[in-house]
Amino acid sequence: MPENQWKSALYESKHSFVWRYGADCLELLSPQMGDRILDLGCGTGRLAAQIAASGAIAIGIDQSPTMVAQAQQNYPDLQFEVADARNFQFAEPFDAVFSNATLHWIKEPEAVIACIWNALKPGGRFVAEFGGKGNINAIVTAINNALEAVGYPVQPELNPWYFPSIGDYSMLLEKQGFLVTYATLFARPTGLEDGENGLQNWLEMFANSFLQAIPANKRPSVIQHIENQLRPQLYRDGTWFADYQRLRIVARKE
Ligand code: BEZ
């Protein structure tokens, strides 16, 4: 995601569900005392701090300097670095690489998987959760329809996301040499904070690449058009829900 979209304050205040749900995935990671664990896409450091609280040595990386600065401010005793998931290396290998809600932003999964492989000790584990096949289908369809309605036809290159199936992602991991030991794809409708504003906040934070493609004076009507389409399906009792499909995967470096 481009740096200008990572508004760390907005992320902390209105999108805390991103790391709150990630806590479930920490159970799969099962950090052990003394484990050296890399949190890839650490955001504001919340999950790295939970990993460290279990006695592991947690190091967080994120592509966004703003997020890393916020993480460092939140947790001055932990180590955070700005790094590109497609091109990073550490001198000392890790027992585990963990990643929550990050990998769907990177359309070059092979490069990421190669870096993770190189960062792990033999026998090390990779535990990740991110958007999988079918993720936010309803939202993406509504965005495309709304853009078409104001005269901006669908441009696939505006779509910043990679939502693989279990099969596709497992194949890439196996090609690298990983043994995939667990994989699941499940629906997790996710309530967005801030009531009626929830979907608009989400679009402005996460779907900016689409909104930026149209003149600013057309954006309010596009957002309105998106909300009108999605309201029957994704708005309940004063809350918007994102139609998330999560892919959870565990693999071991053989
Ligand atoms: C996700 O967590 O699945 C997600 C978040 C923002 C944009 C797209 C997907």
PDB file of C-alpha atoms and ligand atoms in Angstrom:
ATOM      1  CA  MET A   1       0.000   0.000   0.000  1.00  0.00           C
ATOM      2  CA  PRO A   2       1.463   3.414  -0.851  1.00  0.00           C
ATOM      3  CA  GLU A   3       2.786   5.301   2.130  1.00  0.00           C
ATOM      4  CA  ASN A   4       0.277   8.153   1.776  1.00  0.00           C
ATOM      5  CA  GLN A   5      -2.531   5.689   2.464  1.00  0.00           C
ATOM      6  CA  TRP A   6      -1.098   4.496   5.743  1.00  0.00           C
ATOM      7  CA  LYS A   7      -2.576   6.955   8.172  1.00  0.00           C
ATOM      8  CA  SER A   8      -1.392   5.416  11.393  1.00  0.00           C
ATOM      9  CA  ALA A   9      -3.681   7.505  13.636  1.00  0.00           C
ATOM     10  CA  LEU A  10      -6.783   6.536  11.640  1.00  0.00           C
ATOM     11  CA  TYR A  11      -5.591   2.940  11.603  1.00  0.00           C
ATOM     12  CA  GLU A  12      -5.254   2.936  15.395  1.00  0.00           C
ATOM     13  CA  SER A  13      -8.534   4.739  16.083  1.00  0.00           C
ATOM     14  CA  LYS A  14     -10.995   3.361  13.526  1.00  0.00           C
ATOM     15  CA  HIS A  15      -9.478   0.135  12.230  1.00  0.00           C
ATOM     16  CA  SER A  16      -8.292  -1.595  15.369  1.00  0.00           C
ATOM     17  CA  PHE A  17     -10.173  -4.726  14.251  1.00  0.00           C
ATOM     18  CA  VAL A  18      -7.188  -5.384  11.942  1.00  0.00           C
ATOM     19  CA  TRP A  19      -4.897  -6.303  14.839  1.00  0.00           C
ATOM     20  CA  ARG A  20      -7.632  -7.367  17.275  1.00  0.00           C
ATOM     21  CA  TYR A  21      -8.629 -10.229  14.949  1.00  0.00           C
ATOM     22  CA  GLY A  22      -4.947 -11.019  14.378  1.00  0.00           C
ATOM     23  CA  ALA A  23      -4.754 -12.119  17.994  1.00  0.00           C
ATOM     24  CA  ASP A  24      -6.647 -15.310  17.009  1.00  0.00           C
ATOM     25  CA  CYS A  25      -3.865 -16.183  14.628  1.00  0.00           C
ATOM     26  CA  LEU A  26      -1.277 -15.768  17.392  1.00  0.00           C
ATOM     27  CA  GLU A  27      -2.669 -18.946  18.905  1.00  0.00           C
ATOM     28  CA  LEU A  28      -1.525 -20.789  15.790  1.00  0.00           C
ATOM     29  CA  LEU A  29       1.894 -19.201  16.103  1.00  0.00           C
ATOM     30  CA  SER A  30       2.152 -20.295  19.726  1.00  0.00           C
ATOM     31  CA  PRO A  31       5.244 -18.209  20.548  1.00  0.00           C
ATOM     32  CA  GLN A  32       7.650 -19.892  22.939  1.00  0.00           C
ATOM     33  CA  MET A  33       9.960 -18.299  25.482  1.00  0.00           C
ATOM     34  CA  GLY A  34      13.166 -17.228  23.715  1.00  0.00           C
ATOM     35  CA  ASP A  35      11.841 -17.788  20.174  1.00  0.00           C
ATOM     36  CA  ARG A  36      13.083 -15.199  17.698  1.00  0.00           C
ATOM     37  CA  ILE A  37       9.993 -14.124  15.762  1.00  0.00           C
ATOM     38  CA  LEU A  38       9.606 -11.712  12.870  1.00  0.00           C
ATOM     39  CA  ASP A  39       6.283  -9.884  12.550  1.00  0.00           C
ATOM     40  CA  LEU A  40       6.049  -9.088   8.841  1.00  0.00           C
ATOM     41  CA  GLY A  41       3.756  -6.089   8.298  1.00  0.00           C
ATOM     42  CA  CYS A  42       3.729  -5.119  11.957  1.00  0.00           C
ATOM     43  CA  GLY A  43       1.652  -1.934  11.570  1.00  0.00           C
ATOM     44  CA  THR A  44       1.597  -0.064  14.870  1.00  0.00           C
ATOM     45  CA  GLY A  45       3.225  -2.964  16.724  1.00  0.00           C
ATOM     46  CA  ARG A  46       0.240  -4.329  18.643  1.00  0.00           C
ATOM     47  CA  LEU A  47       0.748  -7.985  17.735  1.00  0.00           C
ATOM     48  CA  ALA A  48       4.541  -7.813  18.006  1.00  0.00           C
ATOM     49  CA  ALA A  49       3.975  -6.626  21.578  1.00  0.00           C
ATOM     50  CA  GLN A  50       1.708  -9.593  22.283  1.00  0.00           C
ATOM     51  CA  ILE A  51       4.349 -11.926  20.858  1.00  0.00           C
ATOM     52  CA  ALA A  52       6.998 -10.314  23.063  1.00  0.00           C
ATOM     53  CA  ALA A  53       4.697 -10.608  26.089  1.00  0.00           C
ATOM     54  CA  SER A  54       4.900 -14.381  25.744  1.00  0.00           C
ATOM     55  CA  GLY A  55       8.649 -14.269  26.278  1.00  0.00           C
ATOM     56  CA  ALA A  56       9.691 -14.410  22.628  1.00  0.00           C
ATOM     57  CA  ILE A  57      12.034 -11.910  20.988  1.00  0.00           C
ATOM     58  CA  ALA A  58       9.789 -10.035  18.557  1.00  0.00           C
ATOM     59  CA  ILE A  59      11.071  -7.886  15.721  1.00  0.00           C
ATOM     60  CA  GLY A  60       8.587  -6.016  13.536  1.00  0.00           C
ATOM     61  CA  ILE A  61       8.998  -4.806   9.976  1.00  0.00           C
ATOM     62  CA  ASP A  62       6.649  -2.679   7.918  1.00  0.00           C
ATOM     63  CA  GLN A  63       6.935  -0.904   4.600  1.00  0.00           C
ATOM     64  CA  SER A  64       5.451   2.275   6.072  1.00  0.00           C
ATOM     65  CA  PRO A  65       7.810   4.608   7.975  1.00  0.00           C
ATOM     66  CA  THR A  66       4.738   6.194   9.605  1.00  0.00           C
ATOM     67  CA  MET A  67       3.586   2.850  10.990  1.00  0.00           C
ATOM     68  CA  VAL A  68       7.074   1.943  12.166  1.00  0.00           C
ATOM     69  CA  ALA A  69       7.451   5.307  13.915  1.00  0.00           C
ATOM     70  CA  GLN A  70       4.115   4.755  15.658  1.00  0.00           C
ATOM     71  CA  ALA A  71       5.080   1.183  16.605  1.00  0.00           C
ATOM     72  CA  GLN A  72       8.367   2.422  18.062  1.00  0.00           C
ATOM     73  CA  GLN A  73       6.527   5.093  20.022  1.00  0.00           C
ATOM     74  CA  ASN A  74       4.005   2.544  21.297  1.00  0.00           C
ATOM     75  CA  TYR A  75       6.681   0.025  22.291  1.00  0.00           C
ATOM     76  CA  PRO A  76      10.083   1.709  22.765  1.00  0.00           C
ATOM     77  CA  ASP A  77      11.672  -1.515  24.066  1.00  0.00           C
ATOM     78  CA  LEU A  78      10.926  -3.522  20.925  1.00  0.00           C
ATOM     79  CA  GLN A  79      12.792  -3.448  17.624  1.00  0.00           C
ATOM     80  CA  PHE A  80      10.968  -2.206  14.507  1.00  0.00           C
ATOM     81  CA  GLU A  81      12.377  -1.526  11.074  1.00  0.00           C
ATOM     82  CA  VAL A  82      11.141  -0.166   7.769  1.00  0.00           C
ATOM     83  CA  ALA A  83      11.522  -2.941   5.203  1.00  0.00           C
ATOM     84  CA  ASP A  84       9.967  -4.198   1.971  1.00  0.00           C
ATOM     85  CA  ALA A  85       8.451  -7.678   2.344  1.00  0.00           C
ATOM     86  CA  ARG A  86       9.690  -8.514  -1.163  1.00  0.00           C
ATOM     87  CA  ASN A  87      13.265  -7.683  -0.366  1.00  0.00           C
ATOM     88  CA  PHE A  88      14.462  -7.994   3.193  1.00  0.00           C
ATOM     89  CA  GLN A  89      17.153  -9.916   5.002  1.00  0.00           C
ATOM     90  CA  PHE A  90      18.420 -10.346   8.538  1.00  0.00           C
ATOM     91  CA  ALA A  91      21.840 -11.531   9.605  1.00  0.00           C
ATOM     92  CA  GLU A  92      20.377 -13.729  12.364  1.00  0.00           C
ATOM     93  CA  PRO A  93      17.684 -16.256  11.377  1.00  0.00           C
ATOM     94  CA  PHE A  94      14.240 -16.560  12.976  1.00  0.00           C
ATOM     95  CA  ASP A  95      12.373 -19.441  14.600  1.00  0.00           C
ATOM     96  CA  ALA A  96       9.149 -18.117  13.091  1.00  0.00           C
ATOM     97  CA  VAL A  97       7.802 -15.522  10.703  1.00  0.00           C
ATOM     98  CA  PHE A  98       4.320 -14.261  11.500  1.00  0.00           C
ATOM     99  CA  SER A  99       2.142 -12.051   9.318  1.00  0.00           C
ATOM    100  CA  ASN A 100      -1.363 -10.690   9.845  1.00  0.00           C
ATOM    101  CA  ALA A 101      -3.458  -8.783   7.283  1.00  0.00           C
ATOM    102  CA  THR A 102      -0.467  -7.825   5.154  1.00  0.00           C
ATOM    103  CA  LEU A 103       0.200 -10.339   2.398  1.00  0.00           C
ATOM    104  CA  HIS A 104      -2.927  -9.451   0.404  1.00  0.00           C
ATOM    105  CA  TRP A 105      -1.279  -6.097  -0.359  1.00  0.00           C
ATOM    106  CA  ILE A 106       1.637  -7.643  -2.220  1.00  0.00           C
ATOM    107  CA  LYS A 107       1.171  -8.875  -5.738  1.00  0.00           C
ATOM    108  CA  GLU A 108       4.606 -10.532  -5.924  1.00  0.00           C
ATOM    109  CA  PRO A 109       4.046 -13.435  -3.482  1.00  0.00           C
ATOM    110  CA  GLU A 110       7.001 -15.455  -4.778  1.00  0.00           C
ATOM    111  CA  ALA A 111       9.452 -12.718  -3.747  1.00  0.00           C
ATOM    112  CA  VAL A 112       7.880 -12.489  -0.281  1.00  0.00           C
ATOM    113  CA  ILE A 113       7.933 -16.255   0.199  1.00  0.00           C
ATOM    114  CA  ALA A 114      11.610 -16.407  -0.845  1.00  0.00           C
ATOM    115  CA  CYS A 115      12.517 -13.716   1.720  1.00  0.00           C
ATOM    116  CA  ILE A 116      10.573 -15.533   4.449  1.00  0.00           C
ATOM    117  CA  TRP A 117      12.335 -18.781   3.574  1.00  0.00           C
ATOM    118  CA  ASN A 118      15.752 -17.114   3.754  1.00  0.00           C
ATOM    119  CA  ALA A 119      14.881 -15.481   7.084  1.00  0.00           C
ATOM    120  CA  LEU A 120      13.939 -18.768   8.790  1.00  0.00           C
ATOM    121  CA  LYS A 121      16.098 -21.327  10.554  1.00  0.00           C
ATOM    122  CA  PRO A 122      15.780 -24.894   9.258  1.00  0.00           C
ATOM    123  CA  GLY A 123      12.580 -26.221  10.852  1.00  0.00           C
ATOM    124  CA  GLY A 124      11.318 -22.662  11.329  1.00  0.00           C
ATOM    125  CA  ARG A 125       7.634 -21.915  10.916  1.00  0.00           C
ATOM    126  CA  PHE A 126       5.660 -19.449   8.838  1.00  0.00           C
ATOM    127  CA  VAL A 127       2.229 -18.518  10.198  1.00  0.00           C
ATOM    128  CA  ALA A 128       0.042 -16.062   8.316  1.00  0.00           C
ATOM    129  CA  GLU A 129      -3.469 -14.758   7.966  1.00  0.00           C
ATOM    130  CA  PHE A 130      -4.614 -12.527   5.147  1.00  0.00           C
ATOM    131  CA  GLY A 131      -7.403 -12.036   2.611  1.00  0.00           C
ATOM    132  CA  GLY A 132      -8.041 -15.166   0.558  1.00  0.00           C
ATOM    133  CA  LYS A 133     -10.037 -16.085  -2.526  1.00  0.00           C
ATOM    134  CA  GLY A 134     -13.380 -14.255  -2.603  1.00  0.00           C
ATOM    135  CA  ASN A 135     -12.285 -11.644  -0.054  1.00  0.00           C
ATOM    136  CA  ILE A 136     -14.424  -8.468  -0.197  1.00  0.00           C
ATOM    137  CA  ASN A 137     -16.086  -9.611  -3.444  1.00  0.00           C
ATOM    138  CA  ALA A 138     -19.192  -7.551  -2.735  1.00  0.00           C
ATOM    139  CA  ILE A 139     -17.183  -4.404  -1.958  1.00  0.00           C
ATOM    140  CA  VAL A 140     -14.971  -4.719  -5.049  1.00  0.00           C
ATOM    141  CA  THR A 141     -18.012  -5.293  -7.293  1.00  0.00           C
ATOM    142  CA  ALA A 142     -19.740  -2.243  -5.829  1.00  0.00           C
ATOM    143  CA  ILE A 143     -16.619  -0.090  -6.315  1.00  0.00           C
ATOM    144  CA  ASN A 144     -16.314  -1.151  -9.949  1.00  0.00           C
ATOM    145  CA  ASN A 145     -20.015  -0.514 -10.589  1.00  0.00           C
ATOM    146  CA  ALA A 146     -19.836   2.925  -8.985  1.00  0.00           C
ATOM    147  CA  LEU A 147     -16.794   3.911 -11.036  1.00  0.00           C
ATOM    148  CA  GLU A 148     -18.503   2.786 -14.224  1.00  0.00           C
ATOM    149  CA  ALA A 149     -21.600   4.777 -13.276  1.00  0.00           C
ATOM    150  CA  VAL A 150     -19.568   8.026 -13.247  1.00  0.00           C
ATOM    151  CA  GLY A 151     -17.823   7.183 -16.517  1.00  0.00           C
ATOM    152  CA  TYR A 152     -14.647   5.514 -15.251  1.00  0.00           C
ATOM    153  CA  PRO A 153     -14.600   1.926 -16.508  1.00  0.00           C
ATOM    154  CA  VAL A 154     -12.929  -0.813 -14.509  1.00  0.00           C
ATOM    155  CA  GLN A 155      -9.135  -0.659 -14.620  1.00  0.00           C
ATOM    156  CA  PRO A 156      -7.777  -3.919 -13.188  1.00  0.00           C
ATOM    157  CA  GLU A 157      -4.457  -2.247 -12.378  1.00  0.00           C
ATOM    158  CA  LEU A 158      -6.228  -0.025  -9.823  1.00  0.00           C
ATOM    159  CA  ASN A 159      -6.980  -3.119  -7.770  1.00  0.00           C
ATOM    160  CA  PRO A 160      -4.074  -3.374  -5.285  1.00  0.00           C
ATOM    161  CA  TRP A 161      -5.005  -6.744  -3.796  1.00  0.00           C
ATOM    162  CA  TYR A 162      -3.908 -10.370  -4.067  1.00  0.00           C
ATOM    163  CA  PHE A 163      -6.428 -12.863  -2.666  1.00  0.00           C
ATOM    164  CA  PRO A 164      -5.174 -16.400  -3.414  1.00  0.00           C
ATOM    165  CA  SER A 165      -6.946 -19.701  -2.896  1.00  0.00           C
ATOM    166  CA  ILE A 166      -5.537 -22.312  -0.518  1.00  0.00           C
ATOM    167  CA  GLY A 167      -4.362 -24.291  -3.536  1.00  0.00           C
ATOM    168  CA  ASP A 168      -2.605 -21.390  -5.247  1.00  0.00           C
ATOM    169  CA  TYR A 169      -0.802 -20.202  -2.135  1.00  0.00           C
ATOM    170  CA  SER A 170       0.149 -23.696  -0.955  1.00  0.00           C
ATOM    171  CA  MET A 171       1.612 -24.393  -4.372  1.00  0.00           C
ATOM    172  CA  LEU A 172       3.850 -21.328  -4.130  1.00  0.00           C
ATOM    173  CA  LEU A 173       4.976 -22.315  -0.641  1.00  0.00           C
ATOM    174  CA  GLU A 174       5.724 -25.872  -1.738  1.00  0.00           C
ATOM    175  CA  LYS A 175       7.619 -24.638  -4.775  1.00  0.00           C
ATOM    176  CA  GLN A 176       9.876 -22.739  -2.369  1.00  0.00           C
ATOM    177  CA  GLY A 177      10.403 -25.906  -0.317  1.00  0.00           C
ATOM    178  CA  PHE A 178       7.941 -25.309   2.540  1.00  0.00           C
ATOM    179  CA  LEU A 179       5.808 -28.095   3.976  1.00  0.00           C
ATOM    180  CA  VAL A 180       2.269 -26.748   4.391  1.00  0.00           C
ATOM    181  CA  THR A 181       0.865 -28.205   7.613  1.00  0.00           C
ATOM    182  CA  TYR A 182      -2.377 -26.250   7.973  1.00  0.00           C
ATOM    183  CA  ALA A 183      -4.556 -24.147   5.690  1.00  0.00           C
ATOM    184  CA  THR A 184      -8.096 -22.855   5.995  1.00  0.00           C
ATOM    185  CA  LEU A 185     -10.255 -20.328   4.177  1.00  0.00           C
ATOM    186  CA  PHE A 186     -13.200 -18.992   6.108  1.00  0.00           C
ATOM    187  CA  ALA A 187     -15.739 -16.158   6.013  1.00  0.00           C
ATOM    188  CA  ARG A 188     -15.346 -13.534   8.704  1.00  0.00           C
ATOM    189  CA  PRO A 189     -17.850 -10.702   8.216  1.00  0.00           C
ATOM    190  CA  THR A 190     -16.107  -7.892  10.056  1.00  0.00           C
ATOM    191  CA  GLY A 191     -17.964  -5.075  11.761  1.00  0.00           C
ATOM    192  CA  LEU A 192     -16.493  -1.671  10.889  1.00  0.00           C
ATOM    193  CA  GLU A 193     -16.222   0.973  13.586  1.00  0.00           C
ATOM    194  CA  ASP A 194     -18.014   4.344  13.582  1.00  0.00           C
ATOM    195  CA  GLY A 195     -21.574   3.338  12.648  1.00  0.00           C
ATOM    196  CA  GLU A 196     -22.907   4.920   9.463  1.00  0.00           C
ATOM    197  CA  ASN A 197     -19.397   6.216   8.583  1.00  0.00           C
ATOM    198  CA  GLY A 198     -17.819   2.771   8.793  1.00  0.00           C
ATOM    199  CA  LEU A 199     -17.797   1.890   5.112  1.00  0.00           C
ATOM    200  CA  GLN A 200     -16.697   5.351   4.010  1.00  0.00           C
ATOM    201  CA  ASN A 201     -13.795   5.261   6.518  1.00  0.00           C
ATOM    202  CA  TRP A 202     -12.823   1.824   5.229  1.00  0.00           C
ATOM    203  CA  LEU A 203     -12.907   2.967   1.602  1.00  0.00           C
ATOM    204  CA  GLU A 204     -10.808   6.047   2.357  1.00  0.00           C
ATOM    205  CA  MET A 205      -8.240   4.042   4.299  1.00  0.00           C
ATOM    206  CA  PHE A 206      -7.991   0.942   2.143  1.00  0.00           C
ATOM    207  CA  ALA A 207      -9.511   1.574  -1.306  1.00  0.00           C
ATOM    208  CA  ASN A 208      -7.846   4.879  -2.017  1.00  0.00           C
ATOM    209  CA  SER A 209      -6.270   3.658  -5.246  1.00  0.00           C
ATOM    210  CA  PHE A 210      -9.740   3.507  -6.787  1.00  0.00           C
ATOM    211  CA  LEU A 211     -10.931   6.832  -5.341  1.00  0.00           C
ATOM    212  CA  GLN A 212      -7.739   8.636  -6.390  1.00  0.00           C
ATOM    213  CA  ALA A 213      -8.466   7.685  -9.994  1.00  0.00           C
ATOM    214  CA  ILE A 214     -11.486   9.975 -10.136  1.00  0.00           C
ATOM    215  CA  PRO A 215     -11.708  13.745  -9.647  1.00  0.00           C
ATOM    216  CA  ALA A 216     -12.204  14.790  -6.022  1.00  0.00           C
ATOM    217  CA  ASN A 217     -15.603  16.355  -6.744  1.00  0.00           C
ATOM    218  CA  LYS A 218     -16.953  12.985  -7.916  1.00  0.00           C
ATOM    219  CA  ARG A 219     -15.805  11.012  -4.870  1.00  0.00           C
ATOM    220  CA  PRO A 220     -18.760  11.744  -2.580  1.00  0.00           C
ATOM    221  CA  SER A 221     -21.237  10.510  -5.204  1.00  0.00           C
ATOM    222  CA  VAL A 222     -19.140   7.405  -5.864  1.00  0.00           C
ATOM    223  CA  ILE A 223     -19.060   6.606  -2.140  1.00  0.00           C
ATOM    224  CA  GLN A 224     -22.808   7.156  -1.978  1.00  0.00           C
ATOM    225  CA  HIS A 225     -23.290   4.828  -4.945  1.00  0.00           C
ATOM    226  CA  ILE A 226     -21.148   2.149  -3.274  1.00  0.00           C
ATOM    227  CA  GLU A 227     -23.113   2.471  -0.018  1.00  0.00           C
ATOM    228  CA  ASN A 228     -26.461   2.270  -1.819  1.00  0.00           C
ATOM    229  CA  GLN A 229     -25.476  -0.993  -3.490  1.00  0.00           C
ATOM    230  CA  LEU A 230     -24.063  -2.588  -0.373  1.00  0.00           C
ATOM    231  CA  ARG A 231     -26.535  -1.430   2.263  1.00  0.00           C
ATOM    232  CA  PRO A 232     -28.994  -4.334   1.832  1.00  0.00           C
ATOM    233  CA  GLN A 233     -26.182  -6.890   2.125  1.00  0.00           C
ATOM    234  CA  LEU A 234     -23.577  -5.342   4.437  1.00  0.00           C
ATOM    235  CA  TYR A 235     -25.361  -2.918   6.797  1.00  0.00           C
ATOM    236  CA  ARG A 236     -27.080  -4.293   9.878  1.00  0.00           C
ATOM    237  CA  ASP A 237     -28.339  -2.609  13.049  1.00  0.00           C
ATOM    238  CA  GLY A 238     -26.263   0.533  12.557  1.00  0.00           C
ATOM    239  CA  THR A 239     -23.020  -1.235  11.611  1.00  0.00           C
ATOM    240  CA  TRP A 240     -21.325  -1.845   8.269  1.00  0.00           C
ATOM    241  CA  PHE A 241     -19.699  -5.259   7.784  1.00  0.00           C
ATOM    242  CA  ALA A 242     -16.842  -5.981   5.378  1.00  0.00           C
ATOM    243  CA  ASP A 243     -17.276  -9.328   3.589  1.00  0.00           C
ATOM    244  CA  TYR A 244     -13.861 -10.671   4.559  1.00  0.00           C
ATOM    245  CA  GLN A 245     -12.665 -14.162   3.636  1.00  0.00           C
ATOM    246  CA  ARG A 246      -9.542 -15.062   5.583  1.00  0.00           C
ATOM    247  CA  LEU A 247      -6.810 -17.440   4.502  1.00  0.00           C
ATOM    248  CA  ARG A 248      -4.850 -18.888   7.411  1.00  0.00           C
ATOM    249  CA  ILE A 249      -1.791 -20.914   6.685  1.00  0.00           C
ATOM    250  CA  VAL A 250       1.026 -22.609   8.573  1.00  0.00           C
ATOM    251  CA  ALA A 251       4.132 -23.962   6.855  1.00  0.00           C
ATOM    252  CA  ARG A 252       7.492 -25.307   7.960  1.00  0.00           C
ATOM    253  CA  LYS A 253      10.907 -24.825   6.419  1.00  0.00           C
ATOM    254  CA  GLU A 254      11.945 -28.385   5.722  1.00  0.00           C
TER     255      GLU A 254
HETATM  256  C1  BEZ B   1      -8.335  -7.505   4.501  1.00  0.00           C
HETATM  257  O1  BEZ B   1      -7.911  -7.427   5.651  1.00  0.00           O
HETATM  258  O2  BEZ B   1      -8.763  -8.550   4.026  1.00  0.00           O
HETATM  259  C2  BEZ B   1      -8.341  -6.297   3.663  1.00  0.00           C
HETATM  260  C3  BEZ B   1      -8.162  -5.078   4.233  1.00  0.00           C
HETATM  261  C4  BEZ B   1      -8.159  -3.965   3.442  1.00  0.00           C
HETATM  262  C5  BEZ B   1      -8.320  -4.077   2.089  1.00  0.00           C
HETATM  263  C6  BEZ B   1      -8.498  -5.306   1.526  1.00  0.00           C
HETATM  264  C7  BEZ B   1      -8.515  -6.427   2.317  1.00  0.00           C
END
